[in-house]
Tab-separated table of C-alpha atoms in Angstrom:
chain	number	residue	atom	x	y	z
L	1	MET	CA	58.937	-158.066	-9.152
L	2	VAL	CA	57.523	-159.353	-5.865
L	3	GLN	CA	59.457	-162.655	-5.969
L	4	ALA	CA	62.321	-161.369	-3.777
L	5	HIS	CA	59.879	-160.724	-0.958
L	6	GLU	CA	58.159	-164.109	-1.131
L	7	GLN	CA	60.826	-165.644	1.125
L	8	ARG	CA	59.504	-163.830	4.212
L	9	ALA	CA	56.555	-165.252	6.104
L	10	ALA	CA	53.177	-164.273	4.683
L	11	ALA	CA	52.126	-162.981	8.109
L	12	ASP	CA	54.858	-160.295	8.134
L	13	TYR	CA	53.137	-157.998	5.630
L	14	TYR	CA	50.450	-157.932	2.937
L	15	ILE	CA	50.854	-157.068	-0.745
L	16	GLY	CA	47.608	-156.867	-2.723
L	17	ALA	CA	46.874	-156.867	-6.435
L	18	ASN	CA	47.908	-154.020	-8.765
L	19	VAL	CA	51.092	-153.396	-6.759
L	20	GLU	CA	54.462	-153.061	-8.541
L	21	LEU	CA	57.306	-153.533	-6.086
L	22	ALA	CA	61.046	-153.235	-6.791
L	23	PRO	CA	63.058	-156.215	-5.517
L	24	ASP	CA	65.202	-154.170	-3.105
L	25	VAL	CA	62.375	-152.508	-1.151
L	26	ALA	CA	62.807	-152.855	2.628
L	27	ILE	CA	59.514	-153.889	4.252
L	28	ALA	CA	58.979	-154.076	8.020
L	29	ALA	CA	56.361	-156.214	9.752
L	30	GLY	CA	52.732	-155.145	9.614
L	31	VAL	CA	52.982	-153.295	6.295
L	32	VAL	CA	49.896	-153.290	4.040
L	33	LEU	CA	50.293	-152.422	0.341
L	34	GLU	CA	47.045	-152.344	-1.625
L	35	ALA	CA	45.530	-150.812	-4.723
L	36	ALA	CA	41.843	-150.478	-5.510
L	37	PRO	CA	40.667	-152.208	-8.706
L	38	ASP	CA	40.808	-148.908	-10.628
L	39	ALA	CA	44.227	-147.936	-9.234
L	40	ARG	CA	47.887	-148.914	-9.331
L	41	LEU	CA	50.608	-148.688	-6.678
L	42	VAL	CA	54.233	-148.387	-7.835
L	43	ILE	CA	57.075	-148.624	-5.307
L	44	ALA	CA	60.513	-147.828	-6.728
L	45	SER	CA	63.945	-149.120	-5.835
L	46	GLY	CA	65.457	-148.368	-2.429
L	47	VAL	CA	62.193	-147.531	-0.652
L	48	CYS	CA	62.076	-148.259	3.088
L	49	LEU	CA	58.676	-148.976	4.677
L	50	GLY	CA	58.604	-148.836	8.482
L	51	LEU	CA	56.609	-150.918	10.937
L	52	GLY	CA	52.848	-150.825	10.332
L	53	VAL	CA	52.907	-148.614	7.225
L	54	ILE	CA	49.694	-148.673	5.160
L	55	VAL	CA	49.752	-147.571	1.513
L	56	GLN	CA	46.414	-147.675	-0.351
L	57	ALA	CA	46.239	-146.495	-3.968
L	58	ALA	CA	42.760	-145.319	-4.928
L	59	GLY	CA	41.404	-143.411	-7.910
L	60	GLY	CA	44.571	-143.586	-10.019
L	61	LYS	CA	48.290	-144.202	-9.824
L	62	LEU	CA	50.225	-143.762	-6.569
L	63	VAL	CA	54.026	-143.721	-6.869
L	64	LEU	CA	56.636	-143.920	-4.114
L	65	GLY	CA	59.853	-142.677	-5.766
L	66	ALA	CA	63.321	-144.164	-5.407
L	67	GLY	CA	64.789	-143.976	-1.918
L	68	VAL	CA	61.599	-142.842	-0.147
L	69	ASN	CA	61.555	-143.540	3.588
L	70	LEU	CA	58.189	-143.950	5.368
L	71	GLY	CA	58.461	-144.024	9.173
L	72	SER	CA	56.471	-146.425	11.315
L	73	GLY	CA	52.708	-146.034	11.284
L	74	VAL	CA	52.571	-143.832	8.168
L	75	LEU	CA	49.309	-143.877	6.186
L	76	VAL	CA	49.326	-142.994	2.472
L	77	VAL	CA	45.955	-143.011	0.685
L	78	GLY	CA	44.826	-141.932	-2.785
L	79	GLN	CA	46.710	-141.094	-5.943
L	80	GLY	CA	49.794	-138.974	-6.481
L	81	LEU	CA	53.540	-138.984	-5.983
L	82	VAL	CA	55.949	-139.131	-3.087
L	83	GLY	CA	59.111	-137.850	-4.776
L	84	PRO	CA	62.490	-139.562	-4.703
L	85	HIS	CA	64.373	-139.512	-1.385
L	86	ALA	CA	61.476	-137.949	0.540
L	87	CYS	CA	61.412	-138.794	4.236
L	88	ILE	CA	58.021	-139.030	5.945
L	89	GLY	CA	58.041	-138.997	9.755
L	90	ALA	CA	56.369	-141.662	11.867
L	91	GLU	CA	52.575	-141.681	12.243
L	92	SER	CA	52.062	-139.150	9.434
L	93	SER	CA	49.111	-139.265	7.024
L	94	LEU	CA	49.326	-138.386	3.335
L	95	LEU	CA	46.085	-137.932	1.401
L	96	ASN	CA	46.462	-137.780	-2.396
L	97	PRO	CA	50.122	-136.869	-1.865
L	98	GLN	CA	52.142	-134.464	-3.986
L	99	VAL	CA	55.448	-134.559	-2.117
L	100	ALA	CA	58.506	-133.072	-3.846
L	101	ALA	CA	61.800	-134.924	-4.124
L	102	GLY	CA	63.927	-134.708	-0.983
L	103	THR	CA	61.097	-133.361	1.196
L	104	VAL	CA	61.239	-134.103	4.922
L	105	LEU	CA	57.904	-134.175	6.792
L	106	PRO	CA	57.995	-134.292	10.604
L	107	ALA	CA	56.333	-137.045	12.604
L	108	ARG	CA	52.537	-136.934	12.985
L	109	SER	CA	52.088	-134.622	9.990
L	110	LEU	CA	48.935	-134.375	7.891
L	111	HIS	CA	49.685	-133.700	4.238
L	112	GLY	CA	47.083	-133.235	1.518
L	113	ILE	CA	43.513	-132.045	1.675
L	114	PRO	CA	40.685	-134.201	0.303
L	115	ASP	CA	38.912	-132.561	-2.653
L	116	ALA	CA	35.569	-132.493	-0.815
L	117	ILE	CA	37.075	-130.364	1.944
L	118	ALA	CA	39.274	-128.204	-0.311
L	119	ASP	CA	36.312	-127.224	-2.504
L	120	SER	CA	34.096	-126.194	0.406
L	121	PRO	CA	33.661	-122.490	1.237
L	122	ALA	CA	34.692	-123.111	4.847
L	123	ALA	CA	38.134	-124.355	3.787
L	124	SER	CA	39.051	-120.865	2.598
L	125	ASN	CA	38.462	-119.284	6.015
L	126	GLY	CA	40.135	-122.063	8.029
L	127	GLN	CA	36.899	-123.288	9.637
L	128	PRO	CA	35.858	-126.950	9.380
L	129	ALA	CA	32.958	-127.509	7.035
L	130	PRO	CA	29.827	-129.031	8.590
L	131	SER	CA	28.589	-132.268	7.110
L	132	ALA	CA	25.851	-131.717	4.535
L	133	ASP	CA	23.819	-134.739	5.589
L	134	SER	CA	24.302	-134.476	9.345
L	135	GLY	CA	21.130	-132.419	9.746
L	136	ASP	CA	22.836	-130.255	12.342
L	137	ASN	CA	23.627	-126.625	11.691
L	138	PRO	CA	26.181	-125.237	14.115
L	139	GLU	CA	25.098	-121.896	15.474
L	140	THR	CA	27.462	-118.981	15.363
L	141	THR	CA	28.653	-117.741	18.707
L	142	ASP	CA	28.115	-114.094	19.572
L	143	ALA	CA	31.319	-112.553	20.943
L	144	SER	CA	29.392	-110.868	23.761
L	145	ALA	CA	28.114	-114.235	25.000
L	146	THR	CA	31.609	-115.256	26.086
L	147	GLU	CA	32.551	-112.005	27.815
L	148	ILE	CA	32.376	-111.673	31.588
L	149	GLU	CA	29.313	-109.796	32.751
L	150	PRO	CA	30.028	-106.299	34.166
L	151	ASN	CA	28.504	-107.187	37.554
L	152	GLY	CA	30.884	-110.145	37.941
L	153	ALA	CA	28.206	-112.770	37.265
L	154	ALA	CA	29.256	-115.758	35.219
L	155	PRO	CA	28.083	-115.672	31.613
L	156	THR	CA	25.254	-118.020	30.746
L	157	THR	CA	26.210	-121.030	28.670
L	158	PRO	CA	23.964	-123.619	27.032
L	159	GLU	CA	24.956	-126.135	29.732
L	160	SER	CA	24.054	-123.790	32.606
L	161	ASN	CA	20.639	-122.790	31.250
L	162	GLY	CA	19.466	-126.375	30.633
L	163	LEU	CA	19.936	-126.413	26.853
L	164	THR	CA	21.897	-129.232	25.267
L	165	PRO	CA	24.851	-127.977	23.212
L	166	ASN	CA	24.987	-128.890	19.522
L	167	ARG	CA	27.701	-131.535	19.058
L	168	VAL	CA	28.725	-131.897	15.417
L	169	VAL	CA	31.338	-134.502	14.522
L	170	TYR	CA	33.470	-133.012	11.761
L	171	GLY	CA	35.243	-135.439	9.427
L	172	ARG	CA	32.980	-138.425	10.091
L	173	GLU	CA	32.162	-138.809	6.391
L	174	GLN	CA	35.844	-138.692	5.448
L	175	VAL	CA	36.730	-141.349	8.030
L	176	THR	CA	33.869	-143.555	6.811
L	177	GLN	CA	35.051	-143.163	3.200
L	178	LEU	CA	38.623	-143.959	4.244
L	179	MET	CA	37.461	-147.107	6.065
L	180	LYS	CA	35.498	-148.202	2.970
L	181	THR	CA	38.581	-147.624	0.802
L	182	LEU	CA	40.974	-149.452	3.127
L	183	PHE	CA	38.610	-152.286	4.043
L	184	PRO	CA	36.093	-152.680	1.175
L	185	HIS	CA	34.750	-156.019	2.456
L	186	ARG	CA	33.989	-154.761	5.962
L	187	ASP	CA	30.669	-153.198	6.927
L	188	ALA	CA	30.841	-149.507	7.812
L	189	LEU	CA	30.223	-148.383	11.368
L	190	ASN	CA	26.637	-147.533	12.158
L	191	ASP	CA	25.493	-144.123	13.439
L	192	ASN	CA	26.283	-144.660	17.116
L	193	GLY	CA	29.875	-145.787	16.456
L	194	GLN	CA	29.277	-149.458	17.320
L	195	ASN	CA	30.003	-152.355	15.002
L	196	PRO	CA	26.762	-153.777	13.589
L	197	SER	CA	26.019	-157.269	14.900
């Protein structure tokens, strides 16, 4: 099925293994279509993939239905379905998508919640879940600590009393896992955010 696209220069886009592509799919420059060894990516007829779109099937089958339109910079990762004639706005991210036919998502949307986050107790109350292996436990803030003192004095904060505030980076594990999925041959970032050398 990929033969129709072989006429374009190889540098325009990348199509990996385990990808089924209809011959009339419109592909802009910078598009990456990949599937992990245990997964399959199926792109139906009439799909339009904008500039810099990345679609990575992982953990099962990922299907882009007939007539789907992905705006520039869209990221689709995981397994699931983007229903026929769905329109995904530019720079949106879909994680294990379950998008109904004809759905329109605005630009810069986040759709889908990773299982690790959805199963956590914090997801039910809308608070981000702290990383289990970060070793940091965020302290709860007492409501009275943020109120203005009756005498007009400024409330004490950890910065003003010499204590260092606890800085937890939420989502670091998910970003690391995403990087490993998208770029399996690249070393992960080390703890201080620098590339290992």
